[in-house]
Amino acid sequence: MLRNKLAALLIPLLTGLLACEQAFARLYDDVMASGYIRMGVYKDFPPYSFMRDGEPAGVDVEIAQRVAKAFDLELQLHWITPDENLEDDLRNNVWKGHYLDKDEENPLAMKHLADVMLRVPYDKAYAYKQDSLGYLINEQVVMKAPYQQERWQVAYDSKKLEAVRTVAVFQYEPIGVEVDSVPAFYFTSAMGGRMRNMTHHYASPRLAFEAMQQGKVAAVMAMQSEIDWLLGQAGSAQYRLAENGFPTMGKQTWDIGIAIRQTDRQLGYAVEEVLDRMIRDGEMAELFAAYGLRYTKPEFYQVMAEGSAAN
């Protein structure tokens, strides 16, 4: 009798859990059979993914469009609002979902998850990062298929600075950075903190750039593509690219790739083939150039090119 009562309680629970798993774990065959693919891109993140004249735009949006077209699928964009860190973004948008994003018909299931997430830093050390007990922090996701190399870049106002040959100039001239970013940490801590008082914090690189246009700061630091985009939008030779590096900063270039659920590597391989073709035939570089951005191939392709040149 007790066994029957336990079974009666457990069966609905197990059924609900299975439905929950099936609700958000769309495997390769499910994606192809559904007629659409859901690609995750960051919200309000020009020049990568943003709305322009009421339509989605940006290099990542166009990459998503090309992936969907290669599979003859409809594209559904999954707009990602960034959380506190990348681990949260991966959990909320790739493998688990946010606890507030429920499906009304199945309260145990998450309503929306991306089949593929774009603009994920591709770093093996991070991918295999362990917690204090030795468990993989990102064991539920696979990060792969690097399609771009990104780096930090400074732009400056030539009416305020003749050149930026060294970051030491920002002991005396103000620079704008995005709050809680790597540049923010760098300029408030490097050189014994001597640039801290000249570091001005803004909610976004765009607002920092606007502050430079208003004469409030002499320079701005952000990611290379963001700076390229902002310079292009400004359309003035007054604002220029600095050519200096950033001593003691650590990693100054990194690859950008995709993330998929650990259970669906097949979809990841398929997307990787599309991105690889785009890189090799020059389509990726052309896409970036159309937005006025410089394009750098990921490290893997650079190493291959160097090897071919050596032979």
mmCIF file of N, CA and C in Angstrom, residues 76-139:
data_model
loop_
_atom_site.group_PDB
_atom_site.id
_atom_site.type_symbol
_atom_site.label_atom_id
_atom_site.label_comp_id
_atom_site.label_asym_id
_atom_site.label_seq_id
_atom_site.Cartn_x
_atom_site.Cartn_y
_atom_site.Cartn_z
ATOM 1 N N GLN A 76 15.341 32.866 -34.995
ATOM 2 C CA GLN A 76 14.707 33.501 -33.849
ATOM 3 C C GLN A 76 15.821 34.017 -32.949
ATOM 4 N N LEU A 77 15.864 35.322 -32.733
ATOM 5 C CA LEU A 77 16.893 35.903 -31.872
ATOM 6 C C LEU A 77 16.462 35.819 -30.414
ATOM 7 N N HIS A 78 17.371 35.368 -29.597
ATOM 8 C CA HIS A 78 17.169 35.315 -28.152
ATOM 9 C C HIS A 78 18.018 36.438 -27.560
ATOM 10 N N TRP A 79 17.372 37.530 -27.157
ATOM 11 C CA TRP A 79 18.092 38.697 -26.660
ATOM 12 C C TRP A 79 18.510 38.481 -25.217
ATOM 13 N N ILE A 80 19.797 38.634 -24.955
ATOM 14 C CA ILE A 80 20.357 38.360 -23.633
ATOM 15 C C ILE A 80 20.635 39.661 -22.892
ATOM 16 N N THR A 81 20.076 39.784 -21.699
ATOM 17 C CA THR A 81 20.425 40.883 -20.805
ATOM 18 C C THR A 81 21.545 40.387 -19.903
ATOM 19 N N PRO A 82 22.724 40.991 -19.949
ATOM 20 C CA PRO A 82 23.856 40.470 -19.182
ATOM 21 C C PRO A 82 23.599 40.482 -17.687
ATOM 22 N N ASP A 83 24.042 39.415 -17.038
ATOM 23 C CA ASP A 83 23.945 39.303 -15.587
ATOM 24 C C ASP A 83 25.279 39.742 -14.987
ATOM 25 N N GLU A 84 25.568 39.300 -13.791
ATOM 26 C CA GLU A 84 26.776 39.760 -13.106
ATOM 27 C C GLU A 84 28.054 39.221 -13.731
ATOM 28 N N ASN A 85 28.008 38.012 -14.294
ATOM 29 C CA ASN A 85 29.210 37.437 -14.892
ATOM 30 C C ASN A 85 28.824 36.459 -15.991
ATOM 31 N N LEU A 86 29.825 35.941 -16.700
ATOM 32 C CA LEU A 86 29.578 35.041 -17.823
ATOM 33 C C LEU A 86 28.928 33.738 -17.376
ATOM 34 N N GLU A 87 29.308 33.240 -16.210
ATOM 35 C CA GLU A 87 28.709 32.003 -15.706
ATOM 36 C C GLU A 87 27.198 32.148 -15.563
ATOM 37 N N ASP A 88 26.757 33.305 -15.066
ATOM 38 C CA ASP A 88 25.318 33.562 -14.946
ATOM 39 C C ASP A 88 24.660 33.607 -16.327
ATOM 40 N N ASP A 89 25.327 34.260 -17.287
ATOM 41 C CA ASP A 89 24.764 34.363 -18.636
ATOM 42 C C ASP A 89 24.617 32.987 -19.275
ATOM 43 N N LEU A 90 25.614 32.123 -19.090
ATOM 44 C CA LEU A 90 25.560 30.773 -19.655
ATOM 45 C C LEU A 90 24.443 29.966 -18.994
ATOM 46 N N ARG A 91 24.342 30.075 -17.699
ATOM 47 C CA ARG A 91 23.303 29.328 -16.983
ATOM 48 C C ARG A 91 21.906 29.816 -17.373
ATOM 49 N N ASN A 92 21.721 31.126 -17.412
ATOM 50 C CA ASN A 92 20.391 31.682 -17.661
ATOM 51 C C ASN A 92 19.925 31.534 -19.098
ATOM 52 N N ASN A 93 20.873 31.420 -20.042
ATOM 53 C CA ASN A 93 20.491 31.483 -21.454
ATOM 54 C C ASN A 93 20.837 30.264 -22.283
ATOM 55 N N VAL A 94 21.665 29.361 -21.738
ATOM 56 C CA VAL A 94 22.077 28.206 -22.533
ATOM 57 C C VAL A 94 21.602 26.879 -21.950
ATOM 58 N N TRP A 95 21.808 26.648 -20.654
ATOM 59 C CA TRP A 95 21.542 25.281 -20.167
ATOM 60 C C TRP A 95 20.478 25.148 -19.089
ATOM 61 N N LYS A 96 20.151 26.207 -18.371
ATOM 62 C CA LYS A 96 19.175 26.067 -17.281
ATOM 63 C C LYS A 96 18.006 27.013 -17.418
ATOM 64 N N GLY A 97 18.302 28.282 -17.640
ATOM 65 C CA GLY A 97 17.247 29.285 -17.722
ATOM 66 C C GLY A 97 17.138 30.078 -16.433
ATOM 67 N N HIS A 98 16.533 31.261 -16.536
ATOM 68 C CA HIS A 98 16.342 32.116 -15.371
ATOM 69 C C HIS A 98 15.077 31.709 -14.639
ATOM 70 N N TYR A 99 15.108 31.740 -13.311
ATOM 71 C CA TYR A 99 13.959 31.284 -12.526
ATOM 72 C C TYR A 99 12.710 32.137 -12.755
ATOM 73 N N LEU A 100 12.882 33.355 -13.270
ATOM 74 C CA LEU A 100 11.719 34.204 -13.545
ATOM 75 C C LEU A 100 11.122 33.944 -14.930
ATOM 76 N N ASP A 101 11.844 33.204 -15.766
ATOM 77 C CA ASP A 101 11.420 32.999 -17.159
ATOM 78 C C ASP A 101 10.721 31.661 -17.294
ATOM 79 N N LYS A 102 9.507 31.569 -16.768
ATOM 80 C CA LYS A 102 8.767 30.308 -16.735
ATOM 81 C C LYS A 102 7.793 30.192 -17.898
ATOM 82 N N ASP A 103 7.498 28.932 -18.250
ATOM 83 C CA ASP A 103 6.491 28.621 -19.252
ATOM 84 C C ASP A 103 5.151 28.491 -18.531
ATOM 85 N N GLU A 104 4.163 29.278 -18.933
ATOM 86 C CA GLU A 104 2.871 29.274 -18.251
ATOM 87 C C GLU A 104 2.185 27.911 -18.322
ATOM 88 N N GLU A 105 2.363 27.182 -19.415
ATOM 89 C CA GLU A 105 1.708 25.888 -19.569
ATOM 90 C C GLU A 105 2.421 24.791 -18.781
ATOM 91 N N ASN A 106 3.708 24.957 -18.536
ATOM 92 C CA ASN A 106 4.470 23.969 -17.778
ATOM 93 C C ASN A 106 5.346 24.715 -16.777
ATOM 94 N N PRO A 107 4.855 24.941 -15.551
ATOM 95 C CA PRO A 107 5.575 25.748 -14.559
ATOM 96 C C PRO A 107 6.964 25.215 -14.217
ATOM 97 N N LEU A 108 7.218 23.923 -14.482
ATOM 98 C CA LEU A 108 8.527 23.354 -14.182
ATOM 99 C C LEU A 108 9.551 23.693 -15.259
ATOM 100 N N ALA A 109 9.085 24.139 -16.412
ATOM 101 C CA ALA A 109 9.990 24.362 -17.547
ATOM 102 C C ALA A 109 10.316 25.833 -17.727
ATOM 103 N N MET A 110 11.492 26.071 -18.261
ATOM 104 C CA MET A 110 11.877 27.420 -18.612
ATOM 105 C C MET A 110 11.313 27.743 -20.002
ATOM 106 N N LYS A 111 10.890 28.976 -20.183
ATOM 107 C CA LYS A 111 10.203 29.355 -21.413
ATOM 108 C C LYS A 111 11.146 29.476 -22.598
ATOM 109 N N HIS A 112 12.299 30.117 -22.390
ATOM 110 C CA HIS A 112 13.177 30.391 -23.522
ATOM 111 C C HIS A 112 14.628 30.096 -23.167
ATOM 112 N N LEU A 113 15.317 29.433 -24.058
ATOM 113 C CA LEU A 113 16.760 29.268 -23.991
ATOM 114 C C LEU A 113 17.297 29.356 -25.407
ATOM 115 N N ALA A 114 18.539 29.763 -25.534
ATOM 116 C CA ALA A 114 19.160 29.823 -26.856
ATOM 117 C C ALA A 114 19.682 28.444 -27.229
ATOM 118 N N ASP A 115 19.523 28.072 -28.503
ATOM 119 C CA ASP A 115 20.160 26.847 -28.999
ATOM 120 C C ASP A 115 21.661 27.063 -29.103
ATOM 121 N N VAL A 116 22.041 28.281 -29.504
ATOM 122 C CA VAL A 116 23.449 28.669 -29.648
ATOM 123 C C VAL A 116 23.597 30.089 -29.116
ATOM 124 N N MET A 117 24.615 30.324 -28.322
ATOM 125 C CA MET A 117 24.892 31.661 -27.811
ATOM 126 C C MET A 117 26.158 32.196 -28.465
ATOM 127 N N LEU A 118 26.079 33.401 -29.005
ATOM 128 C CA LEU A 118 27.230 34.042 -29.635
ATOM 129 C C LEU A 118 27.944 34.971 -28.657
ATOM 130 N N ARG A 119 29.151 35.423 -29.076
ATOM 131 C CA ARG A 119 29.989 36.362 -28.316
ATOM 132 C C ARG A 119 30.338 35.830 -26.938
ATOM 133 N N VAL A 120 30.838 34.603 -26.921
ATOM 134 C CA VAL A 120 31.307 33.987 -25.685
ATOM 135 C C VAL A 120 32.831 33.928 -25.723
ATOM 136 N N PRO A 121 33.522 34.488 -24.733
ATOM 137 C CA PRO A 121 34.991 34.402 -24.728
ATOM 138 C C PRO A 121 35.452 32.951 -24.800
ATOM 139 N N TYR A 122 36.352 32.693 -25.755
ATOM 140 C CA TYR A 122 36.857 31.333 -25.968
ATOM 141 C C TYR A 122 38.194 31.209 -25.269
ATOM 142 N N ASP A 123 38.173 30.556 -24.108
ATOM 143 C CA ASP A 123 39.380 30.430 -23.304
ATOM 144 C C ASP A 123 39.366 29.054 -22.641
ATOM 145 N N LYS A 124 40.345 28.212 -22.965
ATOM 146 C CA LYS A 124 40.361 26.841 -22.448
ATOM 147 C C LYS A 124 40.472 26.816 -20.931
ATOM 148 N N ALA A 125 41.275 27.712 -20.374
ATOM 149 C CA ALA A 125 41.429 27.740 -18.918
ATOM 150 C C ALA A 125 40.092 28.029 -18.245
ATOM 151 N N TYR A 126 39.322 28.965 -18.813
ATOM 152 C CA TYR A 126 38.014 29.285 -18.244
ATOM 153 C C TYR A 126 37.030 28.132 -18.474
ATOM 154 N N ALA A 127 37.084 27.535 -19.656
ATOM 155 C CA ALA A 127 36.159 26.449 -19.974
ATOM 156 C C ALA A 127 36.301 25.288 -19.001
ATOM 157 N N TYR A 128 37.520 25.045 -18.526
ATOM 158 C CA TYR A 128 37.766 23.924 -17.612
ATOM 159 C C TYR A 128 38.013 24.391 -16.183
ATOM 160 N N LYS A 129 37.529 25.573 -15.863
ATOM 161 C CA LYS A 129 37.685 26.127 -14.515
ATOM 162 C C LYS A 129 36.943 25.256 -13.495
ATOM 163 N N GLN A 130 37.571 25.035 -12.337
ATOM 164 C CA GLN A 130 36.986 24.195 -11.296
ATOM 165 C C GLN A 130 36.637 25.017 -10.059
ATOM 166 N N ASP A 131 35.648 24.536 -9.314
ATOM 167 C CA ASP A 131 35.308 25.186 -8.055
ATOM 168 C C ASP A 131 36.207 24.663 -6.944
ATOM 169 N N SER A 132 35.946 25.051 -5.706
ATOM 170 C CA SER A 132 36.803 24.688 -4.581
ATOM 171 C C SER A 132 36.804 23.185 -4.306
ATOM 172 N N LEU A 133 35.795 22.469 -4.799
ATOM 173 C CA LEU A 133 35.714 21.024 -4.598
ATOM 174 C C LEU A 133 36.252 20.239 -5.789
ATOM 175 N N GLY A 134 36.718 20.941 -6.800
ATOM 176 C CA GLY A 134 37.284 20.274 -7.959
ATOM 177 C C GLY A 134 36.288 19.975 -9.063
ATOM 178 N N TYR A 135 35.050 20.457 -8.941
ATOM 179 C CA TYR A 135 34.038 20.229 -9.973
ATOM 180 C C TYR A 135 34.131 21.312 -11.044
ATOM 181 N N LEU A 136 33.873 20.919 -12.288
ATOM 182 C CA LEU A 136 33.890 21.891 -13.375
ATOM 183 C C LEU A 136 32.736 22.878 -13.220
ATOM 184 N N ILE A 137 33.048 24.164 -13.259
ATOM 185 C CA ILE A 137 32.017 25.186 -13.099
ATOM 186 C C ILE A 137 31.114 25.247 -14.330
ATOM 187 N N ASN A 138 31.707 25.012 -15.501
ATOM 188 C CA ASN A 138 30.946 25.133 -16.754
ATOM 189 C C ASN A 138 30.697 23.774 -17.408
ATOM 190 N N GLU A 139 30.481 22.743 -16.604
ATOM 191 C CA GLU A 139 30.343 21.397 -17.153
ATOM 192 C C GLU A 139 29.089 21.223 -18.012
#
